[in-house]
Amino acid sequence: MTSPEDALAEARDRLYGVPPEDFTAARSDLVRELRSAGRRDDAASVQKLRRPSVAAWSVDQAARADHHRVERLFAAGAALTEAHGDASRGPNGTDVRSATQRRRALLDELTEAALAFAASVSPNAETHRDAIAATWEAASIDPDVQPAVAGGWLDKELPRPSGFGIGAVAPGRRDDVDRAPGTRSRLPSRRSAAPTRDELAVRRAQAAVETAEDELATTGEALSVAERELAGARAGADATSQRLEALEAELQAARAVAREATHAVQAAAKAESRARTARDRARRKLEQARQHRANQE
């Protein structure tokens, strides 16, 4: 039997697999489906999921399409971290240049793979190159965001790490990305530098934009549903009006037939009366003729 956690994970995977422009409608359908099934808590959790940006969605799809390459990227990031640590301890450590080259090759490969997905949903896919590359680079060395990236349910691109990346990945994103059950960090967690006032302002502005976009999409979907329902109601009203007109025409025709039938009955009744009178007259004449003959005899 599927556990609630697994069922919710399946719902999340399903949502982040659809194109970004279809996300809000798919989320609304899934929320209604869960509510109909009596899973109101799951429905509330799904309602909170945010529509992914094009860059994040493209990374998600590339990660889903090539799990092994993503795992190799994470391993290369861990090796680069170790190489920097060894290099700081003396000249006999791991070759930093070699580790950097291995990670760079994987970053380039995955960036191109994600760009191909971006091109399927955006006519300006190339404009997302930097955001996609930065996301892969950040994910390569930050274990806190790796479950979301590997699972294909990242909803926003990640900032490029400073320096070569150790300890400065995705400020502010750790609370947004839940660690997948059973996932263990490949690297020790490091505290990021406190964000500046300007960075906080930018994040608040970005969050406000995302919320407004989501609300706009939700409102637009509701408007589309209302317009479709209105169009359906109008079509139904038109059909009913046409049917009523047809019935009224049939009723008028039936009344005309009934009037003609009434006239025919009346005419037949008069004809029957005249025939009866003529018959009675003929009988009387016959009786008179018989009486006259009898008198003659």
mmCIF file of C-alpha atoms in Angstrom:
data_model
loop_
_atom_site.group_PDB
_atom_site.id
_atom_site.type_symbol
_atom_site.label_atom_id
_atom_site.label_comp_id
_atom_site.label_asym_id
_atom_site.label_seq_id
_atom_site.Cartn_x
_atom_site.Cartn_y
_atom_site.Cartn_z
ATOM 1 C CA MET A 1 0.000 0.000 0.000
ATOM 2 C CA THR A 2 1.353 3.432 -0.941
ATOM 3 C CA SER A 3 2.177 5.604 2.074
ATOM 4 C CA PRO A 4 0.901 9.219 2.248
ATOM 5 C CA GLU A 5 4.485 10.454 1.821
ATOM 6 C CA ASP A 6 5.013 8.331 -1.295
ATOM 7 C CA ALA A 7 1.636 9.374 -2.693
ATOM 8 C CA LEU A 8 2.492 13.032 -2.178
ATOM 9 C CA ALA A 9 5.913 12.511 -3.782
ATOM 10 C CA GLU A 10 4.212 10.905 -6.780
ATOM 11 C CA ALA A 11 1.868 13.880 -7.049
ATOM 12 C CA ARG A 12 4.823 16.269 -6.899
ATOM 13 C CA ASP A 13 6.712 14.301 -9.560
ATOM 14 C CA ARG A 14 3.628 14.348 -11.757
ATOM 15 C CA LEU A 15 3.247 18.130 -11.476
ATOM 16 C CA TYR A 16 6.876 19.018 -12.116
ATOM 17 C CA GLY A 17 6.843 16.859 -15.220
ATOM 18 C CA VAL A 18 4.294 19.010 -17.065
ATOM 19 C CA PRO A 19 5.356 22.173 -18.968
ATOM 20 C CA PRO A 20 5.440 25.334 -16.829
ATOM 21 C CA GLU A 21 2.485 26.904 -18.648
ATOM 22 C CA ASP A 22 0.352 23.861 -17.767
ATOM 23 C CA PHE A 23 1.482 23.676 -14.133
ATOM 24 C CA THR A 24 -1.254 25.793 -12.530
ATOM 25 C CA ALA A 25 -4.091 24.012 -14.329
ATOM 26 C CA ALA A 26 -2.565 20.598 -13.556
ATOM 27 C CA ARG A 27 -2.131 21.595 -9.904
ATOM 28 C CA SER A 28 -5.773 22.709 -9.676
ATOM 29 C CA ASP A 29 -6.933 19.419 -11.233
ATOM 30 C CA LEU A 30 -4.777 17.429 -8.820
ATOM 31 C CA VAL A 31 -6.024 19.429 -5.820
ATOM 32 C CA ARG A 32 -9.637 18.734 -6.834
ATOM 33 C CA GLU A 33 -8.783 15.064 -7.340
ATOM 34 C CA LEU A 34 -7.209 14.792 -3.880
ATOM 35 C CA ARG A 35 -10.096 16.624 -2.226
ATOM 36 C CA SER A 36 -12.594 14.331 -3.932
ATOM 37 C CA ALA A 37 -10.628 11.383 -2.547
ATOM 38 C CA GLY A 38 -10.877 12.853 0.960
ATOM 39 C CA ARG A 39 -7.149 13.679 1.096
ATOM 40 C CA ARG A 40 -7.547 17.294 2.148
ATOM 41 C CA ASP A 41 -4.132 17.552 3.842
ATOM 42 C CA ASP A 42 -2.399 16.305 0.700
ATOM 43 C CA ALA A 43 -4.512 18.694 -1.362
ATOM 44 C CA ALA A 44 -3.369 21.588 0.829
ATOM 45 C CA SER A 45 0.273 20.509 0.444
ATOM 46 C CA VAL A 46 -0.046 20.255 -3.334
ATOM 47 C CA GLN A 47 -1.704 23.689 -3.477
ATOM 48 C CA LYS A 48 1.462 25.170 -1.927
ATOM 49 C CA LEU A 49 3.736 23.801 -4.654
ATOM 50 C CA ARG A 50 5.072 26.611 -6.805
ATOM 51 C CA ARG A 51 5.157 26.759 -10.574
ATOM 52 C CA PRO A 52 8.752 26.198 -11.757
ATOM 53 C CA SER A 53 10.629 28.786 -13.749
ATOM 54 C CA VAL A 54 11.673 27.768 -17.268
ATOM 55 C CA ALA A 55 15.282 27.335 -16.135
ATOM 56 C CA ALA A 56 14.347 25.219 -13.102
ATOM 57 C CA TRP A 57 11.897 23.127 -15.130
ATOM 58 C CA SER A 58 14.529 22.489 -17.798
ATOM 59 C CA VAL A 59 17.026 21.329 -15.160
ATOM 60 C CA ASP A 60 14.304 19.078 -13.677
ATOM 61 C CA GLN A 61 13.623 17.416 -17.016
ATOM 62 C CA ALA A 62 17.309 16.945 -17.810
ATOM 63 C CA ALA A 63 17.842 15.386 -14.372
ATOM 64 C CA ARG A 64 14.923 13.013 -14.886
ATOM 65 C CA ALA A 65 16.218 12.040 -18.305
ATOM 66 C CA ASP A 66 19.782 11.255 -17.180
ATOM 67 C CA HIS A 67 20.035 10.282 -13.510
ATOM 68 C CA HIS A 68 23.492 8.761 -13.943
ATOM 69 C CA ARG A 69 25.027 11.938 -15.361
ATOM 70 C CA VAL A 70 23.560 13.951 -12.491
ATOM 71 C CA GLU A 71 25.010 11.526 -9.944
ATOM 72 C CA ARG A 72 28.376 11.842 -11.684
ATOM 73 C CA LEU A 73 28.107 15.626 -11.402
ATOM 74 C CA PHE A 74 27.460 15.382 -7.668
ATOM 75 C CA ALA A 75 30.407 13.016 -7.320
ATOM 76 C CA ALA A 76 32.596 15.389 -9.319
ATOM 77 C CA GLY A 77 31.534 18.252 -7.045
ATOM 78 C CA ALA A 78 32.441 16.203 -3.974
ATOM 79 C CA ALA A 79 35.793 15.338 -5.557
ATOM 80 C CA LEU A 80 36.456 19.009 -6.252
ATOM 81 C CA THR A 81 35.673 19.859 -2.639
ATOM 82 C CA GLU A 82 38.076 17.168 -1.488
ATOM 83 C CA ALA A 83 40.703 18.340 -3.952
ATOM 84 C CA HIS A 84 40.569 21.881 -2.599
ATOM 85 C CA GLY A 85 40.842 20.535 0.928
ATOM 86 C CA ASP A 86 43.840 18.390 0.021
ATOM 87 C CA ALA A 87 45.491 21.237 -1.836
ATOM 88 C CA SER A 88 45.222 23.448 1.227
ATOM 89 C CA ARG A 89 47.007 20.792 3.285
ATOM 90 C CA GLY A 90 50.070 20.464 1.072
ATOM 91 C CA PRO A 91 51.453 19.770 -2.403
ATOM 92 C CA ASN A 92 50.693 16.042 -2.278
ATOM 93 C CA GLY A 93 46.924 16.470 -2.376
ATOM 94 C CA THR A 94 44.481 15.629 -5.163
ATOM 95 C CA ASP A 95 44.916 17.522 -8.442
ATOM 96 C CA VAL A 96 42.462 20.463 -8.304
ATOM 97 C CA ARG A 97 42.789 21.130 -12.025
ATOM 98 C CA SER A 98 41.811 17.581 -12.941
ATOM 99 C CA ALA A 99 38.798 17.629 -10.599
ATOM 100 C CA THR A 100 37.749 21.004 -11.964
ATOM 101 C CA GLN A 101 37.943 19.774 -15.564
ATOM 102 C CA ARG A 102 35.831 16.703 -14.803
ATOM 103 C CA ARG A 103 33.139 18.820 -13.158
ATOM 104 C CA ARG A 104 33.250 21.430 -15.931
ATOM 105 C CA ALA A 105 32.703 18.788 -18.615
ATOM 106 C CA LEU A 106 29.639 17.462 -16.808
ATOM 107 C CA LEU A 107 28.323 20.991 -16.197
ATOM 108 C CA ASP A 108 28.567 21.764 -19.912
ATOM 109 C CA GLU A 109 26.883 18.487 -20.926
ATOM 110 C CA LEU A 110 23.973 18.910 -18.516
ATOM 111 C CA THR A 111 23.553 22.588 -19.427
ATOM 112 C CA GLU A 112 23.175 21.687 -23.106
ATOM 113 C CA ALA A 113 20.733 18.894 -22.210
ATOM 114 C CA ALA A 114 18.619 21.296 -20.147
ATOM 115 C CA LEU A 115 18.704 23.927 -22.911
ATOM 116 C CA ALA A 116 17.157 21.397 -25.268
ATOM 117 C CA PHE A 117 14.225 21.062 -22.873
ATOM 118 C CA ALA A 118 14.023 24.846 -22.486
ATOM 119 C CA ALA A 119 13.720 25.157 -26.267
ATOM 120 C CA SER A 120 10.614 22.958 -26.156
ATOM 121 C CA VAL A 121 8.728 25.492 -24.012
ATOM 122 C CA SER A 122 10.427 28.819 -24.739
ATOM 123 C CA PRO A 123 11.248 30.506 -28.061
ATOM 124 C CA ASN A 124 14.147 32.269 -26.294
ATOM 125 C CA ALA A 125 15.785 29.256 -24.687
ATOM 126 C CA GLU A 126 19.289 30.705 -24.952
ATOM 127 C CA THR A 127 18.353 33.489 -22.515
ATOM 128 C CA HIS A 128 18.079 30.818 -19.806
ATOM 129 C CA ARG A 129 21.600 29.445 -20.339
ATOM 130 C CA ASP A 130 23.245 31.345 -17.468
ATOM 131 C CA ALA A 131 20.493 30.459 -14.983
ATOM 132 C CA ILE A 132 20.637 26.785 -15.992
ATOM 133 C CA ALA A 133 24.435 26.639 -15.786
ATOM 134 C CA ALA A 134 24.425 28.404 -12.401
ATOM 135 C CA THR A 135 21.856 25.920 -11.068
ATOM 136 C CA TRP A 136 23.922 22.906 -12.110
ATOM 137 C CA GLU A 137 27.050 24.479 -10.641
ATOM 138 C CA ALA A 138 25.354 25.217 -7.323
ATOM 139 C CA ALA A 139 23.800 21.741 -7.145
ATOM 140 C CA SER A 140 27.155 20.085 -7.839
ATOM 141 C CA ILE A 141 28.561 21.171 -4.477
ATOM 142 C CA ASP A 142 25.568 21.765 -2.204
ATOM 143 C CA PRO A 143 24.075 18.558 -0.750
ATOM 144 C CA ASP A 144 21.084 20.433 0.628
ATOM 145 C CA VAL A 145 19.661 21.123 -2.848
ATOM 146 C CA GLN A 146 20.801 17.923 -4.532
ATOM 147 C CA PRO A 147 17.673 15.868 -3.627
ATOM 148 C CA ALA A 148 15.393 18.410 -5.331
ATOM 149 C CA VAL A 149 17.618 18.610 -8.398
ATOM 150 C CA ALA A 150 18.082 14.843 -8.683
ATOM 151 C CA GLY A 151 14.373 14.259 -8.083
ATOM 152 C CA GLY A 152 13.367 16.734 -10.772
ATOM 153 C CA TRP A 153 11.196 18.974 -8.587
ATOM 154 C CA LEU A 154 13.225 22.150 -8.274
ATOM 155 C CA ASP A 155 10.908 25.159 -8.694
ATOM 156 C CA LYS A 156 13.445 27.975 -9.069
ATOM 157 C CA GLU A 157 16.937 28.311 -10.507
ATOM 158 C CA LEU A 158 19.807 28.552 -8.023
ATOM 159 C CA PRO A 159 22.324 31.405 -7.733
ATOM 160 C CA ARG A 160 25.824 30.731 -8.994
ATOM 161 C CA PRO A 161 28.182 30.039 -6.047
ATOM 162 C CA SER A 162 30.938 32.537 -5.331
ATOM 163 C CA GLY A 163 34.574 31.543 -5.717
ATOM 164 C CA PHE A 164 34.734 27.957 -6.890
ATOM 165 C CA GLY A 165 31.549 27.402 -4.913
ATOM 166 C CA ILE A 166 32.237 25.818 -1.567
ATOM 167 C CA GLY A 167 30.043 27.098 1.234
ATOM 168 C CA ALA A 168 28.261 29.787 -0.780
ATOM 169 C CA VAL A 169 25.554 27.933 -2.618
ATOM 170 C CA ALA A 170 21.986 29.099 -3.015
ATOM 171 C CA PRO A 171 21.562 31.470 -0.068
ATOM 172 C CA GLY A 172 18.029 31.354 1.217
ATOM 173 C CA ARG A 173 17.087 28.184 -0.694
ATOM 174 C CA ARG A 174 17.799 25.603 1.999
ATOM 175 C CA ASP A 175 14.432 26.171 3.649
ATOM 176 C CA ASP A 176 12.630 25.900 0.297
ATOM 177 C CA VAL A 177 13.989 22.470 -0.639
ATOM 178 C CA ASP A 178 13.028 19.504 1.498
ATOM 179 C CA ARG A 179 15.579 16.762 1.857
ATOM 180 C CA ALA A 180 14.293 13.587 0.189
ATOM 181 C CA PRO A 181 13.614 10.703 2.615
ATOM 182 C CA GLY A 182 16.655 8.499 2.977
ATOM 183 C CA THR A 183 18.992 10.934 1.202
ATOM 184 C CA ARG A 184 22.339 11.474 2.923
ATOM 185 C CA SER A 185 24.620 14.434 2.328
ATOM 186 C CA ARG A 186 27.726 13.820 0.280
ATOM 187 C CA LEU A 187 29.429 16.932 1.677
ATOM 188 C CA PRO A 188 29.524 18.450 5.165
ATOM 189 C CA SER A 189 27.038 21.262 5.597
ATOM 190 C CA ARG A 190 28.531 24.773 5.685
ATOM 191 C CA ARG A 191 26.917 27.965 6.890
ATOM 192 C CA SER A 192 26.366 30.577 4.191
ATOM 193 C CA ALA A 193 27.248 34.199 4.757
ATOM 194 C CA ALA A 194 24.337 36.302 6.036
ATOM 195 C CA PRO A 195 22.528 37.957 3.129
ATOM 196 C CA THR A 196 22.829 41.692 2.729
ATOM 197 C CA ARG A 197 19.902 44.100 2.920
ATOM 198 C CA ASP A 198 19.886 44.430 -0.858
ATOM 199 C CA GLU A 199 19.862 40.643 -1.281
ATOM 200 C CA LEU A 200 16.928 40.343 1.119
ATOM 201 C CA ALA A 201 15.069 43.063 -0.787
ATOM 202 C CA VAL A 202 15.696 41.259 -4.069
ATOM 203 C CA ARG A 203 14.470 37.977 -2.604
ATOM 204 C CA ARG A 204 11.321 39.602 -1.248
ATOM 205 C CA ALA A 205 10.695 41.216 -4.623
ATOM 206 C CA GLN A 206 11.240 37.914 -6.413
ATOM 207 C CA ALA A 207 8.887 36.152 -3.994
ATOM 208 C CA ALA A 208 6.268 38.850 -4.559
ATOM 209 C CA VAL A 209 6.622 38.485 -8.332
ATOM 210 C CA GLU A 210 6.311 34.689 -8.112
ATOM 211 C CA THR A 211 3.228 34.978 -5.896
ATOM 212 C CA ALA A 212 1.666 37.533 -8.228
ATOM 213 C CA GLU A 213 2.426 35.374 -11.282
ATOM 214 C CA ASP A 214 0.940 32.323 -9.573
ATOM 215 C CA GLU A 215 -2.168 34.256 -8.541
ATOM 216 C CA LEU A 216 -2.479 35.662 -12.051
ATOM 217 C CA ALA A 217 -2.211 32.194 -13.537
ATOM 218 C CA THR A 218 -4.761 30.828 -11.052
ATOM 219 C CA THR A 219 -7.115 33.740 -11.718
ATOM 220 C CA GLY A 220 -6.643 33.337 -15.437
ATOM 221 C CA GLU A 221 -7.489 29.663 -15.163
ATOM 222 C CA ALA A 222 -10.617 30.449 -13.121
ATOM 223 C CA LEU A 223 -11.595 33.064 -15.705
ATOM 224 C CA SER A 224 -11.120 30.550 -18.504
ATOM 225 C CA VAL A 225 -13.281 28.024 -16.666
ATOM 226 C CA ALA A 226 -15.965 30.667 -16.064
ATOM 227 C CA GLU A 227 -15.843 31.726 -19.718
ATOM 228 C CA ARG A 228 -16.194 28.124 -20.845
ATOM 229 C CA GLU A 229 -19.105 27.600 -18.449
ATOM 230 C CA LEU A 230 -20.728 30.832 -19.662
ATOM 231 C CA ALA A 231 -20.262 29.783 -23.269
ATOM 232 C CA GLY A 232 -21.770 26.401 -22.434
ATOM 233 C CA ALA A 233 -24.697 28.025 -20.641
ATOM 234 C CA ARG A 234 -25.282 30.353 -23.579
ATOM 235 C CA ALA A 235 -25.118 27.467 -26.000
ATOM 236 C CA GLY A 236 -27.579 25.562 -23.821
ATOM 237 C CA ALA A 237 -29.874 28.575 -23.654
ATOM 238 C CA ASP A 238 -29.692 29.021 -27.429
ATOM 239 C CA ALA A 239 -30.454 25.362 -27.959
ATOM 240 C CA THR A 240 -33.364 25.552 -25.522
ATOM 241 C CA SER A 241 -34.675 28.703 -27.224
ATOM 242 C CA GLN A 242 -34.437 27.060 -30.621
ATOM 243 C CA ARG A 243 -36.209 23.985 -29.307
ATOM 244 C CA LEU A 244 -38.926 26.174 -27.783
ATOM 245 C CA GLU A 245 -39.396 27.966 -31.083
ATOM 246 C CA ALA A 246 -39.614 24.623 -32.853
ATOM 247 C CA LEU A 247 -42.183 23.375 -30.326
ATOM 248 C CA GLU A 248 -44.197 26.570 -30.683
ATOM 249 C CA ALA A 249 -44.170 26.137 -34.460
ATOM 250 C CA GLU A 250 -45.277 22.529 -34.052
ATOM 251 C CA LEU A 251 -48.021 23.662 -31.674
ATOM 252 C CA GLN A 252 -49.247 26.260 -34.156
ATOM 253 C CA ALA A 253 -49.255 23.652 -36.899
ATOM 254 C CA ALA A 254 -51.119 21.219 -34.664
ATOM 255 C CA ARG A 255 -53.700 23.892 -33.830
ATOM 256 C CA ALA A 256 -54.186 24.603 -37.521
ATOM 257 C CA VAL A 257 -54.702 20.893 -38.161
ATOM 258 C CA ALA A 258 -57.114 20.751 -35.232
ATOM 259 C CA ARG A 259 -59.107 23.696 -36.653
ATOM 260 C CA GLU A 260 -59.249 22.024 -40.037
ATOM 261 C CA ALA A 261 -60.362 18.807 -38.402
ATOM 262 C CA THR A 262 -63.039 20.682 -36.454
ATOM 263 C CA HIS A 263 -64.306 22.287 -39.656
ATOM 264 C CA ALA A 264 -64.291 18.907 -41.338
ATOM 265 C CA VAL A 265 -66.279 17.404 -38.463
ATOM 266 C CA GLN A 266 -68.761 20.257 -38.576
ATOM 267 C CA ALA A 267 -69.132 19.916 -42.331
ATOM 268 C CA ALA A 268 -69.556 16.179 -42.008
ATOM 269 C CA ALA A 269 -72.171 16.673 -39.297
ATOM 270 C CA LYS A 270 -74.150 19.051 -41.556
ATOM 271 C CA ALA A 271 -73.846 16.640 -44.449
ATOM 272 C CA GLU A 272 -75.027 13.809 -42.216
ATOM 273 C CA SER A 273 -77.985 15.904 -41.076
ATOM 274 C CA ARG A 274 -78.946 16.737 -44.636
ATOM 275 C CA ALA A 275 -78.626 13.104 -45.631
ATOM 276 C CA ARG A 276 -80.808 12.058 -42.703
ATOM 277 C CA THR A 277 -83.467 14.639 -43.692
ATOM 278 C CA ALA A 278 -83.361 13.486 -47.305
ATOM 279 C CA ARG A 279 -83.690 9.874 -46.208
ATOM 280 C CA ASP A 280 -86.687 10.647 -44.029
ATOM 281 C CA ARG A 281 -88.302 12.564 -46.890
ATOM 282 C CA ALA A 282 -87.675 9.632 -49.228
ATOM 283 C CA ARG A 283 -89.245 7.232 -46.757
ATOM 284 C CA ARG A 284 -92.343 9.365 -46.445
ATOM 285 C CA LYS A 285 -92.691 9.547 -50.224
ATOM 286 C CA LEU A 286 -92.265 5.789 -50.393
ATOM 287 C CA GLU A 287 -95.020 5.262 -47.840
ATOM 288 C CA GLN A 288 -97.297 7.651 -49.660
ATOM 289 C CA ALA A 289 -96.664 5.860 -52.919
ATOM 290 C CA ARG A 290 -97.449 2.500 -51.374
ATOM 291 C CA GLN A 291 -100.614 3.844 -49.803
ATOM 292 C CA HIS A 292 -101.746 5.318 -53.085
ATOM 293 C CA ARG A 293 -101.185 2.030 -54.883
ATOM 294 C CA ALA A 294 -103.088 0.142 -52.252
ATOM 295 C CA ASN A 295 -106.045 2.470 -52.638
ATOM 296 C CA GLN A 296 -106.049 1.960 -56.390
ATOM 297 C CA GLU A 297 -106.258 -1.757 -56.039
#
